[in-house]
Amino acid sequence: MTSADSSRRARMPAWAGRNYSLLTAAAFVTNLGSHGALVAAAFAVLETGGDGGDVGLVAAARTLPLVLFLLIGGAVADRLPRHRVMVAANALNCLSQGAFAVLVLAGEPLLWQMMLLSALGGTGQAFFSPAAEGMLLSSVQGEQAGRAFAVFRMAMQGAAVGGAALGGAMVAAIGPGWVLAADAAAFALAGALRGLLDVSHIPARAPGGGMLADLREGWREVAGRPWLWGIVVQFSIANAVVAAADAVYGPLVARDHLGGAGPWGLALGFFGAGTVVGALLMTRWKPRRLLFVGTLCVFPLALPSAALAVPVPAGALCGVMFVTGVTLEVFGVSWMTALHQEIPEDKLSRVSAYDWFGSVALVPLATALAGPAETAFGRPAALWGCAALVVVMTAAVLCLPDVRNLRRTTRKVTGAAEGGQPTPNDPSGGSGDGTASASRTG
C-alpha cells in the first residue's frame, strides 16, 4: 500500500468502505443527470407542440412499468448478484435515454416514441431500485450505519437539487436533447462504477422454489412485521396525496396566487435544501427510538398542502417546504437504519421492493383523480383533504406498539423465525434494551 493510499484511508471514516464509496458516487452521478432529464423530457414534449396532458402521459408511461415490475425486480435482485442487476438496469436506462436524446436532436419525436422510451426507463428503474437499496444496506455494518445512510442521502438530495437547477439552465442554453444525452452518459458512468462493486462478502443464495416462492417469502417478511407493513401502508396514502398536491395543485396555486412558476420552483428548491440539512443533521443525531421519532417527523408532511389551501405568501411557503424537507429526511434515515438493522441480508431487496411498490402504487391514481376532486369539492377543500389524510395515516401508525418501541441497536438480524419474525444475534430473542426485537424504513 502506498503512503497516499494510507493517508486516504486515514482521512476516510471506518464505515466508508469501497462498496459504500462506489455506491455513493454512482448515486450522485445518476441523481444529478436524472433530475435534469426530468426537466428536459417535459420541455421536449412541449417543444413538439404537446400540452400538459401529453407531459403527463410521458410521465405516466414511466410510472406504470415501475409499479408492474418492482416486485419481480426485488425477487431477481435477491436471486442474482445485485451489482449485475444494477449494471444491467443502468445499461437499459442509458440506451433508452440515449435514444430519446437522438430523437429530440434529430427532429420532432412522436408522442408514442417518447412514451415507449420513458416506459423502458421505468422498467430499468423497477429492477434497479430494489437491487440498489439491498446493496447499500449490506455495504455498511455496525453502529455507524445511520450516519452512513445520512451521508448517502445527503449526496443524493444535493444532486437532486443541483441536477434540477442545472438541467433547467442547460435546457434554456442548449436545448433538452443535449440534457437527455448527458443523462445517458451519466447512466453509463454510474454503471461502470457499480460494475466495480465487490460482492464476495455476500453469501450465495441457496436454490429456491422459483420466482413465486421468492415473492411469497418476501411477503412473509413484510406481513410478519407490523411496523413494516404499517409504515408501507401509511406512505402508500401519504405519497399519493402529496404527489397530487405537488404535481397538480401546487402549480395551479402558484399561477393563481403566488405569481407564477418562479415562486413555486423556489419553494421546491427550499424543500430540496431542507432534505440536505435534514441528512446533515442525521449524521450527528442518532435517536434511540428510531421509528417513533421518524414517524413523528412525518406529521409536517401535511404542512405544504395546508399552506397551499390557505394559500400563504410565497415566503411562508418556502419556509414550510424547508421545514418539511428537514423532518422528512429524519424519517428517511431512520427508516433505512431500521431496515438495515432488522431485515435479513438475503431478503433485503425483496422487502425493499414491497416498500417501493407501496410508495408508488397509488400515485398514478391520485394524480388522475386530483382534477375531478377539485371540480367536485373545490381546490382548498381538496388540499385540506390531502393534509388530513397525511395526519390521520401518521397518527394511525403511531398506534402500533412496534413503531413506538423499536430501539436502535448494533445487532443485525441473521435469519427469520417462523411467521416471518426476526431472529437477532441475541439468544434471548430480545434487543438487549427491554424491547421485543420482533417489533421494530423512501
Short mmCIF file of C-alpha atoms in Angstrom, two decimals:
data_model
loop_
_atom_site.label_atom_id
_atom_site.label_comp_id
_atom_site.label_asym_id
_atom_site.label_seq_id
_atom_site.Cartn_x
_atom_site.Cartn_y
_atom_site.Cartn_z
CA MET A 1 0.00 0.00 0.00
CA THR A 2 1.39 3.41 -0.93
CA SER A 3 1.66 6.29 1.51
CA ALA A 4 -1.05 8.10 -0.48
CA ASP A 5 -3.40 5.13 -0.01
CA SER A 6 -2.62 5.05 3.71
CA SER A 7 -3.26 8.77 4.02
CA ARG A 8 -6.56 8.47 2.17
CA ARG A 9 -7.69 5.60 4.40
CA ALA A 10 -6.78 7.65 7.46
CA ARG A 11 -8.97 10.51 6.24
CA MET A 12 -11.96 8.29 5.41
CA PRO A 13 -14.29 7.18 8.22
CA ALA A 14 -14.30 3.46 9.01
CA TRP A 15 -17.81 2.96 7.63
CA ALA A 16 -16.99 4.49 4.23
CA GLY A 17 -15.68 1.30 2.66
CA ARG A 18 -15.06 0.62 -1.01
CA ASN A 19 -18.58 -0.53 -1.88
CA TYR A 20 -20.21 2.31 0.04
CA SER A 21 -17.99 4.90 -1.66
CA LEU A 22 -18.70 3.48 -5.12
CA LEU A 23 -22.46 3.36 -4.45
CA THR A 24 -22.50 6.94 -3.16
CA ALA A 25 -20.51 8.28 -6.11
CA ALA A 26 -22.69 6.43 -8.61
CA ALA A 27 -25.91 7.60 -6.95
CA PHE A 28 -24.69 11.20 -7.02
CA VAL A 29 -23.94 10.95 -10.75
CA THR A 30 -27.27 9.37 -11.69
CA ASN A 31 -29.34 11.70 -9.49
CA LEU A 32 -27.61 14.71 -11.00
CA GLY A 33 -28.42 13.52 -14.51
CA SER A 34 -31.90 12.15 -13.86
CA HIS A 35 -33.31 15.26 -12.21
CA GLY A 36 -32.04 17.38 -15.05
CA ALA A 37 -33.57 14.89 -17.50
CA LEU A 38 -36.99 15.24 -15.87
CA VAL A 39 -36.97 18.93 -16.80
CA ALA A 40 -35.61 18.14 -20.26
CA ALA A 41 -38.25 15.47 -21.01
CA ALA A 42 -41.10 17.83 -20.14
CA PHE A 43 -39.72 20.57 -22.39
CA ALA A 44 -39.02 18.07 -25.17
CA VAL A 45 -42.72 17.20 -25.19
CA LEU A 46 -43.77 20.86 -25.11
CA GLU A 47 -41.38 21.83 -27.91
CA THR A 48 -43.05 19.30 -30.22
CA GLY A 49 -46.38 21.06 -29.69
CA GLY A 50 -47.59 18.89 -26.83
CA ASP A 51 -49.57 20.22 -23.88
CA GLY A 52 -49.70 19.48 -20.18
CA GLY A 53 -51.73 16.34 -20.82
CA ASP A 54 -49.01 14.99 -23.12
CA VAL A 55 -46.36 15.71 -20.48
CA GLY A 56 -48.49 13.73 -18.02
CA LEU A 57 -48.77 10.80 -20.44
CA VAL A 58 -45.00 10.59 -20.83
CA ALA A 59 -44.58 10.72 -17.04
CA ALA A 60 -47.27 8.06 -16.57
CA ALA A 61 -45.59 5.84 -19.15
CA ARG A 62 -42.54 5.75 -16.88
CA THR A 63 -44.53 5.11 -13.70
CA LEU A 64 -46.68 2.22 -14.94
CA PRO A 65 -43.86 -0.30 -15.60
CA LEU A 66 -42.24 0.81 -12.36
CA VAL A 67 -45.34 -0.34 -10.50
CA LEU A 68 -45.75 -3.50 -12.58
CA PHE A 69 -42.18 -4.81 -12.32
CA LEU A 70 -40.99 -3.67 -8.87
CA LEU A 71 -41.83 -6.90 -7.04
CA ILE A 72 -40.26 -9.01 -9.77
CA GLY A 73 -37.21 -6.76 -9.64
CA GLY A 74 -36.88 -7.36 -5.91
CA ALA A 75 -37.02 -11.13 -6.32
CA VAL A 76 -34.46 -11.04 -9.14
CA ALA A 77 -32.11 -8.85 -7.08
CA ASP A 78 -32.14 -11.32 -4.16
CA ARG A 79 -31.56 -14.26 -6.53
CA LEU A 80 -28.83 -12.84 -8.80
CA PRO A 81 -25.75 -10.80 -7.83
CA ARG A 82 -27.19 -7.37 -7.08
CA HIS A 83 -24.44 -5.42 -8.78
CA ARG A 84 -25.13 -7.23 -12.06
CA VAL A 85 -28.81 -6.34 -11.85
CA MET A 86 -27.87 -2.72 -11.19
CA VAL A 87 -25.43 -2.58 -14.12
CA ALA A 88 -27.97 -4.16 -16.49
CA ALA A 89 -30.63 -1.67 -15.39
CA ASN A 90 -28.21 1.23 -15.86
CA ALA A 91 -27.42 -0.05 -19.36
CA LEU A 92 -31.12 -0.11 -20.24
CA ASN A 93 -31.57 3.43 -18.87
CA CYS A 94 -28.50 4.60 -20.81
CA LEU A 95 -29.83 3.17 -24.07
CA SER A 96 -33.36 4.48 -23.59
CA GLN A 97 -32.21 7.99 -22.67
CA GLY A 98 -29.67 7.96 -25.48
CA ALA A 99 -32.37 7.04 -27.99
CA PHE A 100 -34.65 9.74 -26.53
CA ALA A 101 -31.84 12.28 -26.98
CA VAL A 102 -31.22 11.23 -30.60
CA LEU A 103 -34.92 11.56 -31.44
CA VAL A 104 -35.12 15.03 -29.91
CA LEU A 105 -31.90 16.23 -31.56
CA ALA A 106 -32.85 14.76 -34.94
CA GLY A 107 -36.23 16.45 -35.22
CA GLU A 108 -39.70 16.08 -33.79
CA PRO A 109 -40.20 12.83 -31.89
CA LEU A 110 -43.69 11.36 -31.84
CA LEU A 111 -45.60 11.12 -28.57
CA TRP A 112 -45.76 7.32 -28.68
CA GLN A 113 -42.00 7.13 -29.18
CA MET A 114 -41.35 9.29 -26.11
CA MET A 115 -43.82 7.23 -24.09
CA LEU A 116 -42.16 3.97 -25.15
CA LEU A 117 -38.68 5.19 -24.22
CA SER A 118 -39.96 6.51 -20.89
CA ALA A 119 -41.54 3.11 -20.24
CA LEU A 120 -38.19 1.41 -20.88
CA GLY A 121 -36.61 3.80 -18.38
CA GLY A 122 -39.27 2.94 -15.81
CA THR A 123 -38.66 -0.77 -16.37
CA GLY A 124 -34.96 -0.29 -15.69
CA GLN A 125 -35.78 1.64 -12.52
CA ALA A 126 -38.08 -1.16 -11.33
CA PHE A 127 -35.21 -3.66 -11.40
CA PHE A 128 -32.58 -1.17 -10.24
CA SER A 129 -34.21 0.28 -7.12
CA PRO A 130 -34.62 -2.92 -5.02
CA ALA A 131 -31.14 -4.13 -6.01
CA ALA A 132 -29.58 -0.76 -5.17
CA GLU A 133 -31.25 -0.49 -1.78
CA GLY A 134 -30.32 -4.05 -0.90
CA MET A 135 -26.72 -3.43 -1.96
CA LEU A 136 -26.48 -0.21 0.03
CA LEU A 137 -27.98 -1.73 3.17
CA SER A 138 -25.48 -4.60 3.01
CA SER A 139 -22.50 -2.30 2.42
CA VAL A 140 -22.32 -0.86 5.96
CA GLN A 141 -22.10 -2.50 9.34
CA GLY A 142 -22.22 -1.57 13.00
CA GLU A 143 -23.44 1.39 14.97
CA GLN A 144 -22.37 3.94 12.33
CA ALA A 145 -24.91 2.65 9.80
CA GLY A 146 -27.27 5.57 10.45
CA ARG A 147 -24.51 8.09 9.77
CA ALA A 148 -23.55 6.27 6.58
CA PHE A 149 -27.14 6.35 5.32
CA ALA A 150 -27.42 10.04 6.22
CA VAL A 151 -24.31 10.91 4.20
CA PHE A 152 -25.57 8.81 1.28
CA ARG A 153 -28.95 10.54 1.31
CA MET A 154 -27.29 13.94 1.64
CA ALA A 155 -25.31 13.23 -1.53
CA MET A 156 -28.48 12.09 -3.33
CA GLN A 157 -30.57 15.05 -2.23
CA GLY A 158 -27.82 17.53 -3.04
CA ALA A 159 -27.52 16.01 -6.52
CA ALA A 160 -31.31 16.19 -6.95
CA VAL A 161 -31.38 19.90 -6.13
CA GLY A 162 -28.32 20.66 -8.25
CA GLY A 163 -29.49 18.45 -11.10
CA ALA A 164 -32.88 20.15 -11.39
CA ALA A 165 -31.30 23.60 -11.35
CA LEU A 166 -28.51 22.64 -13.76
CA GLY A 167 -30.93 20.81 -16.04
CA GLY A 168 -33.21 23.84 -16.26
CA ALA A 169 -30.29 26.11 -17.12
CA MET A 170 -28.94 23.66 -19.72
CA VAL A 171 -32.35 23.25 -21.37
CA ALA A 172 -32.54 27.03 -21.74
CA ALA A 173 -28.97 27.28 -23.05
CA ILE A 174 -28.51 24.25 -25.32
CA GLY A 175 -31.90 22.54 -25.55
CA PRO A 176 -33.46 19.42 -23.99
CA GLY A 177 -31.84 16.92 -26.37
CA TRP A 178 -28.33 17.53 -25.06
CA VAL A 179 -29.53 17.30 -21.45
CA LEU A 180 -31.03 13.88 -22.21
CA ALA A 181 -27.73 12.87 -23.83
CA ALA A 182 -25.87 13.98 -20.69
CA ASP A 183 -28.22 11.82 -18.61
CA ALA A 184 -27.44 8.82 -20.83
CA ALA A 185 -23.72 9.44 -20.26
CA ALA A 186 -24.35 9.69 -16.50
CA PHE A 187 -26.00 6.25 -16.53
CA ALA A 188 -23.03 4.83 -18.44
CA LEU A 189 -20.55 6.24 -15.91
CA ALA A 190 -22.64 5.07 -12.94
CA GLY A 191 -22.95 1.59 -14.43
CA ALA A 192 -19.17 1.42 -14.80
CA LEU A 193 -18.72 2.39 -11.15
CA ARG A 194 -21.27 -0.18 -10.00
CA GLY A 195 -19.52 -2.85 -12.05
CA LEU A 196 -16.55 -2.46 -9.68
CA LEU A 197 -18.57 -3.44 -6.59
CA ASP A 198 -17.24 -6.35 -4.54
CA VAL A 199 -19.93 -8.92 -3.66
CA SER A 200 -17.62 -11.60 -2.26
CA HIS A 201 -18.89 -10.91 1.27
CA ILE A 202 -22.48 -11.73 0.30
CA PRO A 203 -23.22 -15.46 0.69
CA ALA A 204 -24.57 -17.26 -2.35
CA ARG A 205 -28.31 -17.87 -2.38
CA ALA A 206 -29.43 -21.43 -1.82
CA PRO A 207 -31.53 -22.84 -4.68
CA GLY A 208 -35.13 -21.76 -4.19
CA GLY A 209 -38.56 -22.69 -5.43
CA GLY A 210 -38.80 -20.14 -8.19
CA MET A 211 -39.99 -16.55 -8.60
CA LEU A 212 -43.38 -17.00 -6.95
CA ALA A 213 -41.80 -18.70 -3.95
CA ASP A 214 -39.36 -15.80 -3.62
CA LEU A 215 -42.21 -13.29 -3.76
CA ARG A 216 -44.17 -15.21 -1.11
CA GLU A 217 -41.11 -15.36 1.12
CA GLY A 218 -40.62 -11.61 0.75
CA TRP A 219 -44.27 -11.00 1.57
CA ARG A 220 -43.96 -13.10 4.75
CA GLU A 221 -41.06 -10.89 5.83
CA VAL A 222 -43.28 -7.83 5.40
CA ALA A 223 -46.54 -9.26 6.77
CA GLY A 224 -44.82 -10.64 9.87
CA ARG A 225 -43.66 -7.20 10.99
CA PRO A 226 -46.46 -4.76 11.89
CA TRP A 227 -44.06 -1.80 11.92
CA LEU A 228 -43.06 -2.60 8.34
CA TRP A 229 -46.41 -3.13 6.66
CA GLY A 230 -47.95 -0.34 8.75
CA ILE A 231 -45.48 2.26 7.51
CA VAL A 232 -45.68 0.95 3.93
CA VAL A 233 -49.47 1.39 4.01
CA GLN A 234 -49.07 4.83 5.61
CA PHE A 235 -46.78 6.03 2.83
CA SER A 236 -48.85 4.48 0.06
CA ILE A 237 -51.55 7.01 1.04
CA ALA A 238 -49.26 9.86 2.07
CA ASN A 239 -47.09 9.71 -1.07
CA ALA A 240 -50.17 9.58 -3.27
CA VAL A 241 -51.86 12.68 -1.85
CA VAL A 242 -48.59 14.61 -1.61
CA ALA A 243 -47.87 13.79 -5.25
CA ALA A 244 -51.31 15.09 -6.21
CA ALA A 245 -50.75 18.28 -4.22
CA ASP A 246 -47.27 18.90 -5.63
CA ALA A 247 -47.83 17.86 -9.24
CA VAL A 248 -51.35 19.18 -9.80
CA TYR A 249 -52.47 21.70 -7.17
CA GLY A 250 -49.13 23.37 -6.43
CA PRO A 251 -48.57 24.78 -9.93
CA LEU A 252 -52.21 25.92 -10.10
CA VAL A 253 -52.00 27.75 -6.77
CA ALA A 254 -48.70 29.30 -7.86
CA ARG A 255 -50.27 30.52 -11.10
CA ASP A 256 -53.37 31.97 -9.43
CA HIS A 257 -51.98 33.36 -6.15
CA LEU A 258 -48.17 33.35 -5.94
CA GLY A 259 -47.05 34.96 -9.17
CA GLY A 260 -46.34 32.00 -11.43
CA ALA A 261 -43.83 29.20 -11.84
CA GLY A 262 -40.90 31.12 -10.32
CA PRO A 263 -42.14 31.16 -6.71
CA TRP A 264 -43.26 27.53 -6.96
CA GLY A 265 -39.85 26.47 -8.27
CA LEU A 266 -38.22 28.41 -5.45
CA ALA A 267 -40.42 26.64 -2.88
CA LEU A 268 -39.44 23.25 -4.32
CA GLY A 269 -35.82 24.34 -4.10
CA PHE A 270 -36.27 25.15 -0.41
CA PHE A 271 -37.71 21.67 0.12
CA GLY A 272 -34.64 20.15 -1.51
CA ALA A 273 -32.37 22.30 0.63
CA GLY A 274 -34.28 21.12 3.70
CA THR A 275 -33.64 17.48 2.82
CA VAL A 276 -29.91 18.18 2.60
CA VAL A 277 -29.96 19.89 6.01
CA GLY A 278 -32.01 17.01 7.45
CA ALA A 279 -29.49 14.47 6.20
CA LEU A 280 -26.66 16.56 7.65
CA LEU A 281 -28.49 16.64 10.99
CA MET A 282 -28.77 12.84 10.96
CA THR A 283 -25.02 12.42 10.57
CA ARG A 284 -24.83 13.65 14.19
CA TRP A 285 -28.15 12.69 15.74
CA LYS A 286 -28.91 9.04 16.48
CA PRO A 287 -32.39 8.86 18.05
CA ARG A 288 -32.76 5.77 20.20
CA ARG A 289 -36.42 5.13 19.32
CA LEU A 290 -35.90 5.01 15.59
CA LEU A 291 -39.39 4.71 14.18
CA PHE A 292 -41.17 6.68 16.90
CA VAL A 293 -39.01 9.75 16.25
CA GLY A 294 -39.08 9.17 12.49
CA THR A 295 -42.87 8.86 12.37
CA LEU A 296 -43.38 12.00 14.47
CA CYS A 297 -41.33 13.77 11.80
CA VAL A 298 -43.83 12.72 9.11
CA PHE A 299 -46.60 14.97 10.53
CA PRO A 300 -45.07 18.11 8.93
CA LEU A 301 -45.59 16.46 5.54
CA ALA A 302 -49.16 17.77 5.85
CA LEU A 303 -47.99 21.39 6.08
CA PRO A 304 -47.36 22.12 2.37
CA SER A 305 -50.88 21.02 1.39
CA ALA A 306 -52.33 23.14 4.20
CA ALA A 307 -50.19 26.12 3.17
CA LEU A 308 -51.40 25.80 -0.42
CA ALA A 309 -55.00 25.53 0.77
CA VAL A 310 -54.87 28.88 2.62
CA PRO A 311 -52.84 29.95 0.48
CA VAL A 312 -49.90 31.53 2.32
CA PRO A 313 -47.49 34.02 0.69
CA ALA A 314 -44.54 32.66 -1.27
CA GLY A 315 -42.03 33.41 1.50
CA ALA A 316 -44.05 31.50 4.08
CA LEU A 317 -44.49 28.60 1.66
CA CYS A 318 -40.71 28.42 1.19
CA GLY A 319 -40.28 28.22 4.98
CA VAL A 320 -42.89 25.46 5.23
CA MET A 321 -41.24 23.48 2.45
CA PHE A 322 -37.81 23.80 4.07
CA VAL A 323 -39.06 22.51 7.43
CA THR A 324 -40.86 19.66 5.70
CA GLY A 325 -37.70 18.66 3.87
CA VAL A 326 -35.69 18.60 7.11
CA THR A 327 -38.18 16.48 9.04
CA LEU A 328 -38.90 14.09 6.18
CA GLU A 329 -35.21 13.33 5.87
CA VAL A 330 -35.09 12.46 9.59
CA PHE A 331 -37.71 9.83 8.83
CA GLY A 332 -35.86 8.64 5.72
CA VAL A 333 -32.59 7.97 7.53
CA SER A 334 -34.40 6.35 10.47
CA TRP A 335 -36.31 4.09 8.09
CA MET A 336 -33.18 2.93 6.26
CA THR A 337 -31.44 2.28 9.58
CA ALA A 338 -34.36 0.19 10.81
CA LEU A 339 -34.42 -1.88 7.60
CA HIS A 340 -30.66 -2.43 7.84
CA GLN A 341 -30.99 -3.48 11.46
CA GLU A 342 -33.98 -5.79 11.23
CA ILE A 343 -34.16 -7.42 7.78
CA PRO A 344 -32.00 -10.46 6.93
CA GLU A 345 -29.43 -9.66 4.25
CA ASP A 346 -30.70 -12.24 1.77
CA LYS A 347 -34.20 -10.71 1.81
CA LEU A 348 -33.29 -7.01 1.68
CA SER A 349 -34.13 -6.47 -1.99
CA ARG A 350 -37.49 -8.24 -1.82
CA VAL A 351 -38.52 -6.25 1.25
CA SER A 352 -37.29 -3.05 -0.43
CA ALA A 353 -39.39 -3.94 -3.48
CA TYR A 354 -42.57 -4.19 -1.39
CA ASP A 355 -41.62 -0.88 0.26
CA TRP A 356 -41.12 0.79 -3.14
CA PHE A 357 -44.30 -0.76 -4.50
CA GLY A 358 -46.34 0.63 -1.64
CA SER A 359 -44.75 4.03 -2.12
CA VAL A 360 -45.62 4.42 -5.80
CA ALA A 361 -48.63 2.16 -6.47
CA LEU A 362 -51.32 4.77 -5.74
CA VAL A 363 -49.51 7.81 -7.16
CA PRO A 364 -50.90 7.50 -10.72
CA LEU A 365 -54.44 7.07 -9.37
CA ALA A 366 -54.13 10.05 -7.02
CA THR A 367 -52.79 12.37 -9.70
CA ALA A 368 -55.51 11.22 -12.11
CA LEU A 369 -58.24 11.91 -9.51
CA ALA A 370 -56.83 15.29 -8.46
CA GLY A 371 -58.67 17.17 -11.21
CA PRO A 372 -62.08 15.55 -10.59
CA ALA A 373 -61.65 16.09 -6.84
CA GLU A 374 -61.01 19.79 -7.42
CA THR A 375 -64.12 20.02 -9.58
CA ALA A 376 -66.26 18.19 -7.03
CA PHE A 377 -65.04 19.80 -3.78
CA GLY A 378 -63.02 22.87 -4.77
CA ARG A 379 -59.26 23.25 -4.64
CA PRO A 380 -58.94 24.38 -0.99
CA ALA A 381 -61.10 21.51 0.24
CA ALA A 382 -59.12 19.00 -1.83
CA LEU A 383 -55.84 20.32 -0.40
CA TRP A 384 -57.19 20.23 3.17
CA GLY A 385 -58.20 16.64 2.44
CA CYS A 386 -54.64 15.82 1.38
CA ALA A 387 -53.29 17.31 4.61
CA ALA A 388 -55.87 15.46 6.73
CA LEU A 389 -55.03 12.10 5.16
CA VAL A 390 -51.33 12.55 5.98
CA VAL A 391 -52.17 13.36 9.61
CA VAL A 392 -54.66 10.51 10.00
CA MET A 393 -52.38 7.88 8.49
CA THR A 394 -49.39 9.02 10.55
CA ALA A 395 -51.42 9.02 13.77
CA ALA A 396 -52.70 5.53 12.94
CA VAL A 397 -49.16 4.19 12.53
CA LEU A 398 -48.22 5.60 15.95
CA CYS A 399 -50.90 3.34 17.45
CA LEU A 400 -48.73 0.33 16.59
CA PRO A 401 -46.60 -0.66 19.62
CA ASP A 402 -43.85 -1.89 17.30
CA VAL A 403 -43.44 1.58 15.81
CA ARG A 404 -43.30 3.23 19.22
CA ASN A 405 -40.98 0.71 20.84
CA LEU A 406 -38.33 -0.30 18.33
CA ARG A 407 -34.90 0.67 19.67
CA ARG A 408 -31.67 1.31 17.83
CA THR A 409 -29.18 -1.50 18.33
CA THR A 410 -25.88 -2.61 16.85
CA ARG A 411 -27.22 -6.13 16.33
CA LYS A 412 -28.07 -7.33 12.86
CA VAL A 413 -30.82 -9.82 12.05
CA THR A 414 -29.36 -13.05 10.64
CA GLY A 415 -32.49 -15.02 9.85
CA ALA A 416 -36.24 -15.14 10.23
CA ALA A 417 -38.23 -17.08 12.74
CA GLU A 418 -41.43 -18.90 11.92
CA GLY A 419 -44.11 -16.46 10.87
CA GLY A 420 -41.57 -14.00 9.47
CA GLN A 421 -40.46 -12.51 12.81
CA PRO A 422 -36.78 -11.57 13.01
CA THR A 423 -34.24 -13.57 14.94
CA PRO A 424 -31.41 -11.28 16.09
CA ASN A 425 -27.96 -12.25 17.29
CA ASP A 426 -29.30 -12.42 20.82
CA PRO A 427 -30.03 -15.90 22.17
CA SER A 428 -32.71 -14.50 24.42
CA GLY A 429 -34.64 -13.17 21.42
CA GLY A 430 -34.57 -9.62 22.83
CA SER A 431 -32.95 -6.45 21.58
CA GLY A 432 -30.93 -6.00 24.72
CA ASP A 433 -32.86 -2.96 25.93
CA GLY A 434 -36.10 -4.40 27.23
CA THR A 435 -37.90 -4.14 23.88
CA ALA A 436 -39.02 -7.21 21.97
CA SER A 437 -36.88 -7.34 18.88
CA ALA A 438 -39.79 -8.70 16.86
CA SER A 439 -41.12 -5.17 17.00
CA ARG A 440 -39.21 -2.84 15.18
CA THR A 441 -37.53 2.38 6.57
CA GLY A 442 -38.31 6.35 0.67
#
